[in-house]
Coordinates of C-alpha atoms in Angstrom, one line a residue:
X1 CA -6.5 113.2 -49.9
X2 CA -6.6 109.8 -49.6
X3 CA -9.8 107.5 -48.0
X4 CA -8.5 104.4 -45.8
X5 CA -10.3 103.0 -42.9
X6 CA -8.6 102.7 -39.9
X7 CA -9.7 102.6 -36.1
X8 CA -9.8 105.8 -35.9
X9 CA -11.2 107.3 -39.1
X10 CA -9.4 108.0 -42.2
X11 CA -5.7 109.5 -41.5
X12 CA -5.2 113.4 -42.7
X13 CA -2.4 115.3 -42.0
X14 CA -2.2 119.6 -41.9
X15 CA 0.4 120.8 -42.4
X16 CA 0.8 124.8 -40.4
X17 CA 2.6 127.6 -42.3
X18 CA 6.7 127.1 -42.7
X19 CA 6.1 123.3 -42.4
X20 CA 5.8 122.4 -46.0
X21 CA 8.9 120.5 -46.9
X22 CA 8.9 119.1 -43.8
X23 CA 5.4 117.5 -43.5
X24 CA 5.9 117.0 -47.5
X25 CA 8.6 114.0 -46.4
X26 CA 5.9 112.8 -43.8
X27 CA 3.3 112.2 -46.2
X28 CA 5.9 110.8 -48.5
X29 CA 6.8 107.8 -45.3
X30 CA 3.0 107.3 -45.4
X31 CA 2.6 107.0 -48.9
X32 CA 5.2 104.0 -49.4
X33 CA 4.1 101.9 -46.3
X34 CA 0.4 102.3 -46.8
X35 CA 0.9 102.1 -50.9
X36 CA -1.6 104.7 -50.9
X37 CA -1.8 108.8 -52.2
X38 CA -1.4 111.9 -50.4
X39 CA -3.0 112.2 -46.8
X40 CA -2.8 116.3 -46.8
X41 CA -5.4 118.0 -46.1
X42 CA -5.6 121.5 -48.1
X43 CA -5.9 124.3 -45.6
X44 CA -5.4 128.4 -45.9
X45 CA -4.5 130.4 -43.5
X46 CA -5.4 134.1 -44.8
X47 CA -4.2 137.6 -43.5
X48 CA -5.7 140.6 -43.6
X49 CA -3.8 144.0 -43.9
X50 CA -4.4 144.8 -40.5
X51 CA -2.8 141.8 -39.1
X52 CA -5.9 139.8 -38.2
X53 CA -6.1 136.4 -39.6
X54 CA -8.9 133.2 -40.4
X55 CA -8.2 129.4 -41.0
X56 CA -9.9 128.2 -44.0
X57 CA -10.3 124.1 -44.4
X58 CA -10.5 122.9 -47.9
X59 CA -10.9 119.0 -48.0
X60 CA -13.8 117.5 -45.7
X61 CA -12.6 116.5 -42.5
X62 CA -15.5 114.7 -40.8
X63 CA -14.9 111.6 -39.1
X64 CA -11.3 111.7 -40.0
X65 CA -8.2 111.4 -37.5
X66 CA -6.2 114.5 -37.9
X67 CA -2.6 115.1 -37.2
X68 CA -1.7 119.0 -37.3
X69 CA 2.1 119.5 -37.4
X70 CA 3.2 123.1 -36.5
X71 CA 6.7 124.7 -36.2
X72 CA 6.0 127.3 -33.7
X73 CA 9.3 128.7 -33.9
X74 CA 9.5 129.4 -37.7
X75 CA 10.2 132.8 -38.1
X76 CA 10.9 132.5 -41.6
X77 CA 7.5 133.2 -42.5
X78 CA 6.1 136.4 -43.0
X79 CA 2.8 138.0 -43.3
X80 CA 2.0 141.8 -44.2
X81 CA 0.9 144.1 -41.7
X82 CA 0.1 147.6 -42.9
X83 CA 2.2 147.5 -45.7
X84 CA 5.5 145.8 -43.8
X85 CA 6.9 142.5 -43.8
X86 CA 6.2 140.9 -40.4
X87 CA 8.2 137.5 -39.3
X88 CA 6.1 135.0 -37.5
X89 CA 6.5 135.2 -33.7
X90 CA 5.6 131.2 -31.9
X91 CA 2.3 133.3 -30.5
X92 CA 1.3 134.0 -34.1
X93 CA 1.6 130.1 -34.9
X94 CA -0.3 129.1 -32.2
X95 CA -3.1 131.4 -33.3
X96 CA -2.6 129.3 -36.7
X97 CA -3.1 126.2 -34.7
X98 CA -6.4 127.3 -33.2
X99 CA -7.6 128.9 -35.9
X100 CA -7.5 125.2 -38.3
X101 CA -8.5 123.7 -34.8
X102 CA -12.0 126.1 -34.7
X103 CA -12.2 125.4 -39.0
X104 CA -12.6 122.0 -38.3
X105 CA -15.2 122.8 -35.7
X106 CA -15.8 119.5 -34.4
X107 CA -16.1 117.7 -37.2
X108 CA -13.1 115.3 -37.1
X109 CA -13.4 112.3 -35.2
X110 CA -9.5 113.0 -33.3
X111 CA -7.1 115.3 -33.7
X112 CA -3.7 115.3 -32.4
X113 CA -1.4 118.4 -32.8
X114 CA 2.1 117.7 -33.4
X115 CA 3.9 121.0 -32.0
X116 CA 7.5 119.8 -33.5
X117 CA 9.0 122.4 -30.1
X118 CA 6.4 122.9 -27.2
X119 CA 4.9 126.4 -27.7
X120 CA 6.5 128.3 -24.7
X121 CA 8.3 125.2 -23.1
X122 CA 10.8 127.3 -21.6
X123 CA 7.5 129.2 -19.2
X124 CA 6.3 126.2 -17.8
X125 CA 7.1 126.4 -13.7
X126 CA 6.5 129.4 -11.5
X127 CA 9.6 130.7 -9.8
X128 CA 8.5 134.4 -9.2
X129 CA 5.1 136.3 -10.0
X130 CA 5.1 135.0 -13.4
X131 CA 2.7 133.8 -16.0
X132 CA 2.5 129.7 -16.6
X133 CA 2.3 130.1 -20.5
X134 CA 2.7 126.3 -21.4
X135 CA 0.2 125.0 -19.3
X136 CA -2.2 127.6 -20.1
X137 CA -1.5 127.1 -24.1
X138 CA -2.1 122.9 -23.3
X139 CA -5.2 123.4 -21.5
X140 CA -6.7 126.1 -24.2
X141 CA -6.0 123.0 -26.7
X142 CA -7.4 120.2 -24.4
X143 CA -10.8 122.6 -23.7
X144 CA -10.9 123.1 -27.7
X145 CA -11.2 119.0 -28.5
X146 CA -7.6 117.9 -28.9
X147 CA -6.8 114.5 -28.0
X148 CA -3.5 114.1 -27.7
X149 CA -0.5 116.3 -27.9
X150 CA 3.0 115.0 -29.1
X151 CA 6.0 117.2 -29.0
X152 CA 10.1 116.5 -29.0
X153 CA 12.2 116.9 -26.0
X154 CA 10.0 119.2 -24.3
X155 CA 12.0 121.5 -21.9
X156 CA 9.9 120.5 -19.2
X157 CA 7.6 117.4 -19.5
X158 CA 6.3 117.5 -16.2
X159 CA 3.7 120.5 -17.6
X160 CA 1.7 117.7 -19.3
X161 CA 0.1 117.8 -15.5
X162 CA -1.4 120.9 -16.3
X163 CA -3.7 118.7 -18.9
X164 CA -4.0 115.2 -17.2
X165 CA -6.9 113.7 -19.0
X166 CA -5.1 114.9 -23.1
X167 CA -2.7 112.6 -24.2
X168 CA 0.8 114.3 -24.3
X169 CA 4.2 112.5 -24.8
X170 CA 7.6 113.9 -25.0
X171 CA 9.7 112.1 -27.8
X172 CA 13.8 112.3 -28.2
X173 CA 15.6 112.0 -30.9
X174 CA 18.1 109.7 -29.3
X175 CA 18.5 107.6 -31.9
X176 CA 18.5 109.9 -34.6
X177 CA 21.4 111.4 -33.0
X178 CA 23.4 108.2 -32.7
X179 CA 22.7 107.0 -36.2
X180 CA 24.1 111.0 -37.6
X181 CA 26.9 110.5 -35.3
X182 CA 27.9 107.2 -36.8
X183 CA 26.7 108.5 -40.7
X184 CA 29.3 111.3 -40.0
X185 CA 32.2 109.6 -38.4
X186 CA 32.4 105.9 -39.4
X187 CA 35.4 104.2 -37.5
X188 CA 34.3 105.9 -34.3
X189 CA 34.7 103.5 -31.3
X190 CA 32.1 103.8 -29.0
X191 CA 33.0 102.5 -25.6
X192 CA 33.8 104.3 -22.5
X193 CA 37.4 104.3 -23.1
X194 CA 37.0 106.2 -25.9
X195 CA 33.7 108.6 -25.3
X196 CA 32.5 110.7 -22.2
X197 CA 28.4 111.8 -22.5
X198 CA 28.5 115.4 -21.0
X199 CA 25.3 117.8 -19.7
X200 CA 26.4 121.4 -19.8
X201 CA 24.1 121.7 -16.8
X202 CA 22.2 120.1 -14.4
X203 CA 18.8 120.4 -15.8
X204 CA 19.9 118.3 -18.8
X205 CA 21.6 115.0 -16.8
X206 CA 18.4 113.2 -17.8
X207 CA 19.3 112.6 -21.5
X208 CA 23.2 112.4 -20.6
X209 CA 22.4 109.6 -18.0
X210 CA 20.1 107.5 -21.2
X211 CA 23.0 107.8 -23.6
X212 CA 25.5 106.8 -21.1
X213 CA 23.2 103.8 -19.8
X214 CA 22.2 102.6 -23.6
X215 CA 25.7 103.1 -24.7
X216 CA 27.9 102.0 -21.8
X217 CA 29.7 105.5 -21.2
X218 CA 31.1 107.7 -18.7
X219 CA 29.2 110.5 -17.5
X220 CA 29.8 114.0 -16.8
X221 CA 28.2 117.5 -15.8
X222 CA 28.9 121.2 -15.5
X223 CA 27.3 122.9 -12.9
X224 CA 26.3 126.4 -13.8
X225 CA 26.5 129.6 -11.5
X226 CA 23.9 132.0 -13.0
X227 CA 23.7 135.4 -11.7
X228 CA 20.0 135.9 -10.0
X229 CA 19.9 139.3 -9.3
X230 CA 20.2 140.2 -13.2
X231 CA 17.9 139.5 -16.1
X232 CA 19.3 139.3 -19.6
X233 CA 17.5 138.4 -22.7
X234 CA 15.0 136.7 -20.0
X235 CA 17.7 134.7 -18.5
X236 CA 19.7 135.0 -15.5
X237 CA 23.6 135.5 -16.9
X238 CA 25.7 132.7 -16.0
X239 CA 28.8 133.9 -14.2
X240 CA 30.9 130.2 -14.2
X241 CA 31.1 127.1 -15.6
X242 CA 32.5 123.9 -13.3
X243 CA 33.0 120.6 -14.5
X244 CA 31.6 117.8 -12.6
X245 CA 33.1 114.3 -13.5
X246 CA 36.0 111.6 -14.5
X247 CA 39.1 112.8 -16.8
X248 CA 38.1 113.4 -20.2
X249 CA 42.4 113.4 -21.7
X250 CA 42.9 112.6 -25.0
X251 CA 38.6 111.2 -25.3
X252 CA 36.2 112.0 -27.7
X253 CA 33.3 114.0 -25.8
X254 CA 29.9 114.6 -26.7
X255 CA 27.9 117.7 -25.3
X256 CA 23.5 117.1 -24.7
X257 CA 21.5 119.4 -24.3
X258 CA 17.9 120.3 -26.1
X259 CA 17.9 124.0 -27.1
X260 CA 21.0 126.2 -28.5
X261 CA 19.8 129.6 -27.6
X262 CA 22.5 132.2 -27.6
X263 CA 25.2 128.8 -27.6
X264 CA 27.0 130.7 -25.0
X265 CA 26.8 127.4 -22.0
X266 CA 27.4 125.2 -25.0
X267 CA 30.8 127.2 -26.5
X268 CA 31.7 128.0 -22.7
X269 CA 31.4 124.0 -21.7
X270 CA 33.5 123.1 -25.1
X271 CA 36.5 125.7 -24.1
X272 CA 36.2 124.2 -20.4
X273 CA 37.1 120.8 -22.0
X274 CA 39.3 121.7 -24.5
X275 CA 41.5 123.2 -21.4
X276 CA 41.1 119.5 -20.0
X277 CA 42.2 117.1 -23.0
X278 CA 39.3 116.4 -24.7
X279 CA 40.4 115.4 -28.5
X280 CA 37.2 115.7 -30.2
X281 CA 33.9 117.6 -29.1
X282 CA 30.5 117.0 -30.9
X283 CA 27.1 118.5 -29.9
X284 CA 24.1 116.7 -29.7
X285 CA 21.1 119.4 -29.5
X286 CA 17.2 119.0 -30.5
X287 CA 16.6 122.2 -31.3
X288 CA 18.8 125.0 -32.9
X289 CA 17.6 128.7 -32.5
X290 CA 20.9 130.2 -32.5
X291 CA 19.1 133.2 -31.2
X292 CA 22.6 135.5 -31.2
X293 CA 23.8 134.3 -35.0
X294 CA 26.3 132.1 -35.7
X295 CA 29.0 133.9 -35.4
X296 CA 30.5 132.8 -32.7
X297 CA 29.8 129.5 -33.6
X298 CA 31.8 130.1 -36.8
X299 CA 34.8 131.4 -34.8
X300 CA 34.5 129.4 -32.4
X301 CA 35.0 126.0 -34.7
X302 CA 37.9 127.8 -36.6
X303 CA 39.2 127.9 -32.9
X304 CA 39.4 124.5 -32.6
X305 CA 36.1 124.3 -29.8
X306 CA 34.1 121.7 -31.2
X307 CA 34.0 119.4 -34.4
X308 CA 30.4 119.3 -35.4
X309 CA 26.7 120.2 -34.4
X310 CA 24.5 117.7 -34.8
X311 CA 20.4 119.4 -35.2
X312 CA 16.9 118.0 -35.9
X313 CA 15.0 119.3 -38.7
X314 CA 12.1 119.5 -35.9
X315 CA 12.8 123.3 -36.6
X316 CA 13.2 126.2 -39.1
X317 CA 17.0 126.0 -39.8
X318 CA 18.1 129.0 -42.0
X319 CA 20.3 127.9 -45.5
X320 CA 22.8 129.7 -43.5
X321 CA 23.4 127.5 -41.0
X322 CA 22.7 124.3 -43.4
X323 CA 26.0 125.3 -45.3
X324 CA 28.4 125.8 -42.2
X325 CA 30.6 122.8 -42.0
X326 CA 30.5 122.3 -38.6
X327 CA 26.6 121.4 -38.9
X328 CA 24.9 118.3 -38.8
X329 CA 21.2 118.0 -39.9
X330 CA 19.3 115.2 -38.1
X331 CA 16.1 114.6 -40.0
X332 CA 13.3 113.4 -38.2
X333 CA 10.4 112.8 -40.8
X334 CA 10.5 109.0 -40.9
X335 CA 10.5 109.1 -37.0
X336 CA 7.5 111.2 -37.1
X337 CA 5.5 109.5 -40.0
X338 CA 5.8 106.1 -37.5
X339 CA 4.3 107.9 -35.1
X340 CA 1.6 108.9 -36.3
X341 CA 1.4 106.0 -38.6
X342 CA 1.2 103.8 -35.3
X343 CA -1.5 105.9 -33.3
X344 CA -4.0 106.0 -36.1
X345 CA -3.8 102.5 -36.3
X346 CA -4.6 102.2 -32.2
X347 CA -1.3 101.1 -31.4
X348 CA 1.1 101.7 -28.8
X349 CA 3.9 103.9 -29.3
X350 CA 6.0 102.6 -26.5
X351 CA 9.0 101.9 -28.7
X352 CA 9.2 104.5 -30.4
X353 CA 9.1 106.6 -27.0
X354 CA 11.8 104.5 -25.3
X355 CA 14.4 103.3 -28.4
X356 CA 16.8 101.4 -26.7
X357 CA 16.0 98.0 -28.6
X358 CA 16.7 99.8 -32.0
X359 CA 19.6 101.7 -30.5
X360 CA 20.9 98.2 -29.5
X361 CA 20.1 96.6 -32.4
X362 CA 21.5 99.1 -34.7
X363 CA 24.9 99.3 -32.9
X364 CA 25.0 95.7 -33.6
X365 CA 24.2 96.0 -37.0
X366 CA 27.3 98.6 -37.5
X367 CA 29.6 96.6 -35.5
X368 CA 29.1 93.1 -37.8
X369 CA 29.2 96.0 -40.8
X370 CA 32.8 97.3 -39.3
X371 CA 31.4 100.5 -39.3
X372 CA 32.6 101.3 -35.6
X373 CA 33.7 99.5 -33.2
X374 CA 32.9 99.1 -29.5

């Protein structure tokens, strides 16, 4: 692990269990602009056979700043319990998160957990006699030393209230998106004649109405009629689909949203605008569970429903899905490296929260290229 002084103390990075390859290509970013070697730190996380578990630190983490990057929704990896094979659930990550946090017992100048999804972000308002699981997971993290929290697209972001004196921002992957988009369609025109942004509910207008204002496009909505008497998979069943908005005949369309769960709003808003003329239909979606298979997906794209899926690597993806050929895999290591590159020097992340200059600027760039037009 490498020594380099910086305001903060020297940089090391943890990397949580099913994150490997992924904070691998972080430390790779870091390597090349600070000409430097490896800022891992070595950590173990050990099972027993009954299921219980205790963080080990390896490398001397006093005084240092310390970025731990977690993947609570990796349910690739296992541990053994009595005997069996037992995935990962997001609570069982979180432990991990504590336990490194408690390993490190106070001995790190700053550290900043990078939790790539929120841990329970879809829990974090009270609509019934329910439990407030986000905000009580922030404020377990604030009360054990953590200085900031940075997480992508959070469902909600208004729970960083719940922790008003930690650092917390909500990063999107908008550019990302727009630069896979282009990678895997050059020649597209983007221009409002030509492309119609589109939130497959109300809840997700926010990051329709920033593409359509950086980008110059139409706008459109569905508004979802969910069924509130009912409880299904822990959601209220949606009953109908309507589209809000101008005619989408004969334009490309691109669905937002930030979670694929089942996929059955985002399959059910492609079909709706199949009926009305749209030509092609991409997805633009932070995080992939596909929580039902991809089964449907599969038929679904043989249908005709949708072109591609565009992803972020924020997440375990299963080979499976890699392979399909409607999938797109948006990788968001550099992004992240610059992040924390930029923090532990003391420095603001302001544009790398609100991208519009790069977005500009790379349009541009592909426009002089003739790689699209607008």
């Amino acid at each position: 692990m490498t020594e380099q002084n910086n305001n903060n103390g020297n940089l090391a990075v943890i990397g949580m269990r099913g994150c490997d390859n992924f904070v691998e290509q972080v430390d790779a970013w870091l390597k090349e602009w600070r000409i430097s070697g490896s800022f891992i730190a070595k950590t173990n996380l050990i099972r027993f056979g009954n299921g219980e578990a205790k963080g080990i630190i390896e490398d001397s983490l006093r005084g240092r700043d310390v970025y731990i990057i977690s993947d609570c929704f990796n349910y690739g990896v296992t541990y053994k319990m009595y005997g069996k094979d037992v995935p990962y659930s997001p609570d069982d990550h979180f432990q991990d998160i504590k336990r490194v946090i408690g390993a490190i017992a106070g001995k790190a100048r700053r550290i900043t957990v990078i939790m790539n999804m929120l841990y329970e972000s879809r829990q974090d308002k009270r609509v019934y006699r329910e439990s407030l699981d986000c905000a009580l997971a922030l404020q377990e993290l604030e009360r054990m030393g953590v200085a900031n929290i940075i997480t992508f697209d959070a469902h909600g972001a208004t729970v960083q209230n719940a922790v008003p004196l930690c650092g917390f921002d909500s990063v999107r992957p908008t550019y990302q998106m727009i630069k896979a988009l282009i990678r895997e369609y050059p020649g597209i025109a983007i221009n409002k004649d030509n492309i119609t942004m589109i939130s497959p509910d109300e809840g997700g207008m926010a990051r329709c109405m920033y593409y359509s204002s950086v980008l110059k496009l139409e706008l459109g909505m569905f508004y979802k009629r969910r069924n509130y008497s009912v409880i299904v998979d822990g959601r209220n069943p949606i009953e109908a689909h309507e589209y809000l908005g101008q005619d989408i005949n004969g334009k490309d369309v691109i669905i937002v949203d930030d979670i694929i769960h089942s996929g059955d709003s985002i399959i059910e808003a492609a079909a709706r605008l199949k009926e009305k003329g749209a030509r092609r239909i991409f997805v633009f979606v932070t995080f992939g569970l596909f929580c039902s298979g991809l089964e449907r997906f599969d038929k679904s794209y043989e249908q005709g429903l949708f072109d591609k899926v565009f992803t972020t690597n924020l997440i375990y993806r299963t080979p499976e899905l890699i392979s399909r050929p409607w999938y797109a895999d948006v990788n968001m290591c550099k992004y992240t490296a610059h992040i924390i590159d930029t923090l532990n020097r003391d420095a603001t992340i302001s544009n790398l929260l609100n991208p519009t200059t790069r977005i500009n600027n790379y349009i541009d760039m592909k426009v002089r290229e003739g790689v699209i037009t607008v």
